Amino acid sequence: MKRLMILVLCIMLIACQQEVVEVKDVDFNGLDDFIQALDQAEIDYESSDAISDLLRGDNVNYQIYHGQILQIYVYDDIEVLEEDANSISPNGSTITLVDDDATQSTSISWVEKPHFFLYKNLIILYAGSHQETLSFLDDIKDAKLNN
């Protein structure tokens, strides 16, 4: 019985782990291409002040139709992009960054479910449930970084 419980626990832990993100080739025109994708999808947008710096990329925000906010982190270093992408917990409630042998873990209580997407050299954060926004991000993403 004890072995069965240990086996079940191991399976649950494996199932909860996030797939490791590896960036092989990156296009550093991600922000320009993202804006072009917004234009092609005929989505109205305007840039807005950054809300916070959860990740290490340069932070840019876009407010799009229906008042949805997309927080975008722009990276010029592939290694930092990979590290930040892999720092996001599967449910998006914890971000654990390792920098110069120091580990900083941030727990976040979201008002709405967070969705993290990798697109070229960008990590895009959307906390919300607007289906058109999620569909747009799902269509252009290179990877989804959390469940």
Short mmCIF file of C-alpha atoms in Angstrom, two decimals:
data_model
loop_
_atom_site.label_atom_id
_atom_site.label_comp_id
_atom_site.label_asym_id
_atom_site.label_seq_id
_atom_site.Cartn_x
_atom_site.Cartn_y
_atom_site.Cartn_z
CA MET A 1 0.00 0.00 0.00
CA LYS A 2 2.83 2.38 0.91
CA ARG A 3 4.56 1.70 -2.42
CA LEU A 4 1.34 2.39 -4.28
CA MET A 5 0.94 5.73 -2.49
CA ILE A 6 4.52 6.70 -3.34
CA LEU A 7 3.99 5.70 -6.98
CA VAL A 8 0.78 7.76 -7.20
CA LEU A 9 2.53 10.76 -5.62
CA CYS A 10 5.42 10.49 -8.10
CA ILE A 11 3.00 10.32 -11.04
CA MET A 12 1.13 13.37 -9.73
CA LEU A 13 4.35 15.35 -9.36
CA ILE A 14 5.48 14.44 -12.86
CA ALA A 15 2.08 15.39 -14.30
CA CYS A 16 2.19 18.79 -12.58
CA GLN A 17 5.62 19.69 -13.90
CA GLN A 18 5.85 22.15 -16.74
CA GLU A 19 7.52 21.17 -19.96
CA VAL A 20 10.95 22.81 -20.22
CA VAL A 21 11.05 25.54 -22.84
CA GLU A 22 14.08 25.62 -25.12
CA VAL A 23 14.55 28.43 -27.62
CA LYS A 24 16.73 27.32 -30.51
CA ASP A 25 16.36 30.08 -33.09
CA VAL A 26 14.77 33.32 -32.11
CA ASP A 27 13.48 36.17 -34.22
CA PHE A 28 14.31 39.41 -32.45
CA ASN A 29 11.61 41.29 -34.40
CA GLY A 30 8.94 39.85 -32.13
CA LEU A 31 7.39 43.15 -31.03
CA ASP A 32 7.17 44.50 -34.60
CA ASP A 33 5.68 41.20 -35.77
CA PHE A 34 3.24 41.16 -32.85
CA ILE A 35 2.01 44.66 -33.74
CA GLN A 36 1.68 43.55 -37.36
CA ALA A 37 -0.38 40.53 -36.21
CA LEU A 38 -2.66 42.88 -34.25
CA ASP A 39 -3.08 45.02 -37.38
CA GLN A 40 -3.78 41.99 -39.59
CA ALA A 41 -6.39 40.75 -37.11
CA GLU A 42 -7.90 44.27 -37.17
CA ILE A 43 -7.50 44.57 -33.41
CA ASP A 44 -7.45 48.12 -32.10
CA TYR A 45 -4.66 48.77 -29.61
CA GLU A 46 -2.66 51.44 -27.90
CA SER A 47 0.44 51.24 -25.77
CA SER A 48 0.05 51.99 -22.09
CA ASP A 49 2.30 52.39 -19.07
CA ALA A 50 3.89 49.21 -17.75
CA ILE A 51 2.10 47.74 -14.75
CA SER A 52 4.92 45.80 -13.10
CA ASP A 53 8.15 43.98 -13.77
CA LEU A 54 7.61 40.33 -12.94
CA LEU A 55 10.15 39.13 -15.49
CA ARG A 56 13.51 40.45 -16.68
CA GLY A 57 12.58 41.46 -20.23
CA ASP A 58 11.85 45.08 -21.12
CA ASN A 59 8.20 45.63 -20.19
CA VAL A 60 5.72 47.10 -22.67
CA ASN A 61 1.95 47.05 -22.24
CA TYR A 62 -0.74 47.16 -24.89
CA GLN A 63 -4.36 47.84 -24.20
CA ILE A 64 -6.44 46.13 -26.85
CA TYR A 65 -10.14 46.02 -27.68
CA HIS A 66 -12.60 45.60 -24.83
CA GLY A 67 -10.05 47.07 -22.40
CA GLN A 68 -7.92 43.92 -22.25
CA ILE A 69 -4.31 44.51 -21.14
CA LEU A 70 -1.44 42.51 -22.59
CA GLN A 71 1.78 42.80 -20.63
CA ILE A 72 4.67 42.09 -22.99
CA TYR A 73 8.26 41.37 -22.01
CA VAL A 74 10.80 41.91 -24.80
CA TYR A 75 14.13 40.02 -24.64
CA ASP A 76 17.41 40.58 -26.45
CA ASP A 77 19.12 37.60 -24.78
CA ILE A 78 17.96 34.05 -25.60
CA GLU A 79 19.31 32.57 -22.35
CA VAL A 80 17.43 35.07 -20.19
CA LEU A 81 14.28 34.46 -22.28
CA GLU A 82 14.56 30.69 -21.68
CA GLU A 83 15.24 31.13 -17.97
CA ASP A 84 12.26 33.45 -17.53
CA ALA A 85 9.98 31.18 -19.59
CA ASN A 86 10.94 28.25 -17.38
CA SER A 87 10.52 30.27 -14.18
CA ILE A 88 6.72 30.40 -14.51
CA SER A 89 4.84 27.75 -12.53
CA PRO A 90 2.27 25.63 -14.43
CA ASN A 91 -0.64 27.58 -12.93
CA GLY A 92 1.12 30.97 -13.21
CA SER A 93 0.92 31.66 -9.48
CA THR A 94 4.67 31.58 -8.84
CA ILE A 95 7.63 32.96 -10.73
CA THR A 96 11.02 31.71 -9.54
CA LEU A 97 13.96 33.55 -11.08
CA VAL A 98 17.56 32.42 -10.63
CA ASP A 99 20.13 35.14 -11.20
CA ASP A 100 23.82 34.92 -10.30
CA ASP A 101 23.24 31.94 -7.99
CA ALA A 102 20.47 33.80 -6.13
CA THR A 103 16.90 32.52 -6.31
CA GLN A 104 13.97 34.89 -6.00
CA SER A 105 10.48 33.44 -5.86
CA THR A 106 7.41 35.64 -6.26
CA SER A 107 3.92 34.36 -5.42
CA ILE A 108 1.09 36.11 -7.21
CA SER A 109 -2.62 36.18 -6.43
CA TRP A 110 -4.39 36.91 -9.69
CA VAL A 111 -7.85 38.45 -9.99
CA GLU A 112 -8.30 36.41 -13.18
CA LYS A 113 -6.46 33.37 -14.55
CA PRO A 114 -3.04 34.29 -15.96
CA HIS A 115 -1.98 33.07 -19.40
CA PHE A 116 1.68 33.25 -20.44
CA PHE A 117 2.65 32.86 -24.10
CA LEU A 118 6.01 32.73 -25.85
CA TYR A 119 6.11 34.54 -29.19
CA LYS A 120 9.52 34.94 -30.84
CA ASN A 121 11.56 37.05 -28.36
CA LEU A 122 8.50 37.99 -26.27
CA ILE A 123 6.75 36.60 -23.24
CA ILE A 124 3.15 37.82 -23.29
CA LEU A 125 1.09 37.86 -20.12
CA TYR A 126 -2.69 38.09 -20.30
CA ALA A 127 -4.73 37.76 -17.11
CA GLY A 128 -8.30 37.34 -18.22
CA SER A 129 -10.87 35.16 -19.89
CA HIS A 130 -11.94 37.14 -22.96
CA GLN A 131 -12.23 34.38 -25.57
CA GLU A 132 -11.28 36.52 -28.60
CA THR A 133 -8.10 37.66 -26.85
CA LEU A 134 -7.19 34.09 -25.88
CA SER A 135 -7.90 32.84 -29.41
CA PHE A 136 -5.71 35.55 -30.93
CA LEU A 137 -2.82 34.75 -28.57
CA ASP A 138 -3.26 31.01 -29.07
CA ASP A 139 -3.13 31.46 -32.86
CA ILE A 140 0.14 33.41 -32.92
CA LYS A 141 2.02 31.76 -30.03
CA ASP A 142 5.17 29.71 -30.40
CA ALA A 143 4.41 28.07 -27.04
CA LYS A 144 2.02 28.38 -24.09
CA LEU A 145 4.03 28.63 -20.90
CA ASN A 146 1.40 27.59 -18.36
CA ASN A 147 -1.83 25.61 -18.21
#
